[in-house]
C-alpha positions as CSV (number, residue, x, y, z in Angstrom):
1,M,74.0,67.5,97.2
2,K,77.3,67.1,99.0
3,F,78.7,65.2,96.0
4,F,78.0,68.1,93.7
5,R,79.3,70.7,96.2
6,N,82.5,68.7,96.4
7,C,82.8,68.5,92.7
8,F,82.4,72.3,92.5
9,H,85.2,72.8,95.1
10,V,87.5,70.5,93.1
11,V,86.8,72.3,89.8
12,Y,87.2,75.7,91.6
13,R,90.6,74.7,92.9
14,I,91.8,73.5,89.4
15,W,90.4,76.7,87.9
16,F,92.5,78.8,90.3
17,Y,95.7,77.1,89.2
18,V,94.8,77.5,85.6
19,L,94.2,81.2,86.1
20,L,97.5,81.4,88.0
21,A,99.5,79.7,85.2
22,V,98.0,80.8,81.9
23,P,98.7,84.6,82.2
24,I,102.3,83.8,83.2
25,V,102.7,81.6,80.1
26,V,101.1,84.2,77.9
27,M,103.3,87.1,79.3
28,F,106.4,84.9,79.9
29,P,108.8,86.7,77.5
30,I,107.9,90.2,78.7
31,L,107.9,89.0,82.3
32,V,111.4,87.6,81.9
33,I,112.6,90.9,80.3
34,S,111.1,92.9,83.2
35,I,113.2,91.1,85.8
36,L,116.5,91.4,84.0
37,R,117.4,94.7,85.6
38,E,116.6,95.9,89.1
39,Q,115.4,99.3,87.9
40,W,112.8,97.6,85.8
41,Y,111.0,96.1,88.8
42,P,108.2,98.7,88.8
43,F,107.2,97.6,85.3
44,F,107.2,93.9,86.5
45,F,105.0,95.0,89.4
46,K,102.5,96.5,87.0
47,L,102.4,93.2,85.2
48,A,102.0,91.4,88.5
49,R,99.0,93.5,89.3
50,V,97.4,92.6,85.9
51,W,98.0,88.9,86.8
52,A,96.4,89.4,90.2
53,K,93.3,91.0,88.7
54,I,92.9,88.2,86.2
55,I,93.0,85.6,89.0
56,L,90.6,87.4,91.3
57,F,88.0,88.4,88.8
58,G,88.4,85.0,87.0
59,M,87.5,83.3,90.2
60,G,84.5,85.5,90.7
61,C,86.1,87.4,93.6
62,Y,85.3,91.1,93.8
63,P,87.3,93.3,96.1
64,K,85.3,95.8,98.2
65,I,87.7,98.4,99.7
66,K,87.3,100.9,102.5
67,R,90.2,103.3,102.6
68,D,91.1,105.3,105.7
69,F,94.3,106.4,104.0
70,Q,95.6,107.1,100.5
71,Y,99.2,105.9,100.0
72,V,101.5,108.6,98.7
73,K,103.1,107.8,95.3
74,G,106.9,107.3,95.7
75,E,106.7,106.8,99.4
76,S,108.0,103.5,101.0
77,Y,105.8,101.6,103.4
78,L,105.8,98.3,105.3
79,F,102.5,96.7,104.3
80,V,101.1,94.1,106.8
81,A,97.9,92.1,106.7
82,N,96.3,89.1,108.3
83,H,97.2,85.8,106.4
84,T,94.6,83.1,105.7
85,S,94.8,82.3,102.0
86,M,97.0,82.1,99.0
87,T,94.7,84.8,97.5
88,D,96.2,87.2,100.0
89,I,99.0,87.7,97.5
90,M,96.7,88.6,94.7
91,L,94.5,90.9,96.9
92,M,97.5,92.8,98.2
93,L,98.7,93.4,94.6
94,Y,95.2,94.5,93.6
95,V,94.8,97.0,96.5
96,T,98.3,98.5,96.5
97,K,99.7,100.6,93.6
98,N,103.0,101.5,95.3
99,P,105.6,98.9,94.0
100,F,106.5,96.6,96.8
101,V,108.3,93.2,97.3
102,F,106.9,90.4,99.3
103,V,108.8,88.7,102.1
104,G,107.5,85.2,101.9
105,K,108.1,81.5,102.5
106,A,110.9,79.9,100.5
107,E,108.6,76.8,99.9
108,L,106.4,78.8,97.5
109,A,109.4,79.0,95.1
110,K,108.7,75.3,94.3
111,I,105.4,76.1,92.6
112,P,105.8,75.6,88.8
113,L,106.0,78.9,86.8
114,F,104.9,81.0,89.7
115,G,108.0,80.0,91.6
116,F,110.3,81.0,88.8
117,F,109.4,84.6,89.2
118,Y,108.6,84.4,92.9
119,K,112.2,83.6,93.9
120,R,113.6,86.2,91.5
121,T,111.5,89.1,92.7
122,C,110.6,88.4,96.3
123,I,112.6,88.1,99.5
124,L,112.5,84.5,100.5
125,V,112.8,83.4,104.1
126,D,113.3,80.0,105.7
127,R,112.1,80.7,109.3
128,S,113.9,77.6,110.6
129,N,117.2,79.1,109.4
130,A,118.8,82.0,111.4
131,K,121.0,83.0,108.5
132,S,118.0,83.2,106.2
133,R,116.1,85.4,108.7
134,H,119.1,87.7,108.9
135,N,119.3,87.9,105.1
136,V,115.8,89.2,105.0
137,F,116.9,92.5,106.7
138,V,119.9,92.8,104.3
139,E,117.7,92.3,101.2
140,A,114.9,94.5,102.5
141,Q,117.3,97.3,103.1
142,Q,118.5,97.1,99.5
143,R,114.9,97.3,98.2
144,L,114.0,100.2,100.4
145,Q,117.1,102.1,99.3
146,R,115.7,101.8,95.7
147,G,112.5,103.4,96.8
148,L,110.4,100.2,97.0
149,S,108.0,99.1,99.8
150,V,108.0,95.8,101.6
151,C,105.0,93.5,102.3
152,I,105.2,91.0,105.2
153,F,102.4,88.8,106.7
154,P,103.5,89.1,110.3
155,E,101.8,86.0,111.5
156,G,104.6,84.1,109.8
157,G,102.3,81.8,108.0
158,V,98.7,80.6,107.8
159,P,97.6,79.1,111.1
160,E,96.9,75.3,110.8
161,D,93.9,75.8,113.0
162,E,91.4,77.7,110.8
163,S,89.3,78.7,113.9
164,I,92.1,81.1,114.9
165,L,90.9,84.6,113.9
166,L,94.4,86.2,114.0
167,D,97.6,84.5,115.1
168,E,100.3,86.2,117.2
169,F,102.6,88.5,115.2
170,K,106.4,88.0,114.9
171,D,108.7,90.9,115.7
172,G,110.8,91.0,112.5
173,A,108.5,93.2,110.4
174,F,108.3,95.9,113.1
175,R,112.0,95.9,113.7
176,L,112.5,96.4,110.0
177,A,110.0,99.4,110.0
178,I,111.7,101.1,113.0
179,E,115.3,100.5,111.8
180,H,114.4,102.1,108.4
181,H,112.0,104.7,109.6
182,I,109.2,103.6,107.3
183,P,105.5,103.8,108.3
184,V,103.6,100.6,108.9
185,A,100.6,100.3,106.7
186,P,98.0,97.8,108.1
187,L,95.4,96.1,106.0
188,T,92.6,93.8,107.0
189,F,91.4,91.0,104.7
190,H,88.0,89.8,105.7
191,D,86.8,87.1,103.3
192,N,89.9,85.4,101.8
193,K,89.6,82.3,104.0
194,E,86.0,81.9,102.9
195,R,86.9,82.4,99.2
196,F,89.9,80.2,99.0
197,S,91.2,78.6,102.2
198,Y,93.9,75.9,102.6
199,T,91.1,73.3,103.2
200,F,90.8,71.6,99.8
201,L,87.0,71.1,99.7
202,S,86.1,74.7,100.4
203,G,85.9,78.1,98.8
204,G,83.8,79.9,96.3
205,P,83.2,83.2,94.5
206,G,82.0,86.4,96.3
207,I,83.0,89.7,97.8
208,M,86.5,90.2,99.3
209,R,86.3,93.0,101.8
210,V,89.5,95.0,102.5
211,R,90.1,97.8,105.0
212,V,93.1,100.0,104.3
213,H,93.9,101.5,107.7
214,K,95.7,104.7,108.5
215,V,99.5,104.2,108.5
216,I,101.5,104.2,111.8
217,P,104.5,106.5,111.7
218,T,107.8,105.1,113.1
219,G,110.1,108.1,112.7
220,I,110.4,108.8,116.4
221,L,110.4,105.1,117.6
222,E,113.4,103.2,118.9
223,L,114.1,99.6,118.5
224,E,112.9,98.8,122.1
225,D,109.4,100.1,120.9
226,K,109.0,97.2,118.4
227,R,106.8,95.2,120.7
228,M,104.5,98.2,121.3
229,L,104.3,98.8,117.5
230,K,103.6,95.1,116.9
231,N,100.8,95.0,119.5
232,Q,99.3,98.3,118.2
233,T,99.3,96.9,114.6
234,R,97.8,93.6,115.6
235,E,95.1,95.3,117.7
236,I,94.0,97.5,114.6
237,I,93.6,94.4,112.4
238,L,92.0,92.3,115.1
239,N,89.4,94.9,116.0
240,E,88.5,95.2,112.3
241,L,88.1,91.4,112.0
242,M,85.9,91.4,115.0
243,T,83.7,94.4,114.2
244,A,83.7,94.1,110.3
245,S,83.1,97.8,109.5
246,I,82.5,96.9,105.8
247,P,79.1,95.4,105.0
248,R,79.0,92.4,102.7
């Protein structure tokens, strides 16, 4: 029985990367055109949402969303969520219609095909490099000035210890929100670790529960309030992870 279960997990992993690559290959010419000019990014974002849906539904993963807040079209937000899986990227794209750019690890740019577009459309950060961390704020400011939103996973990466429910948050996302007076939009992803964790022989199809929380305004906050904002945001996500207000 364990042999067949492991075989399924291997096939499931391979199938994920097939689903990741094939739509990119099929849409490659139009994807390339969509990133030639900065003002065309919203069109690229729509294509990225199609790509995300293909992967999620192709893997048998079905989002179940509880919304406490409806995002306003044309408004900029700082989207933040807990981070446990590579499918967090696809789920964020599925849930959120407001065009945004990811702030993500530079290492992901090495993934074939995916990395080609990732490094041209996302804000890459090498957390071990102070200059790279500073450049995140410069690039984020440019995207926000164009009316886009920004998405950051504030844990700074997926915890190596999968028993950790929610790791500590880094300050950078909340400094960015306060400096640019954009509301923080927390989301809680419940099942992504179970669907597709970083443990190779694991995962499987099923429901992906998402709670879209009310946004946290930052208009009256000062930079010294960033720790308070960080703790408030983390508490919202942690409480939802612990109580699970969305039934399976």
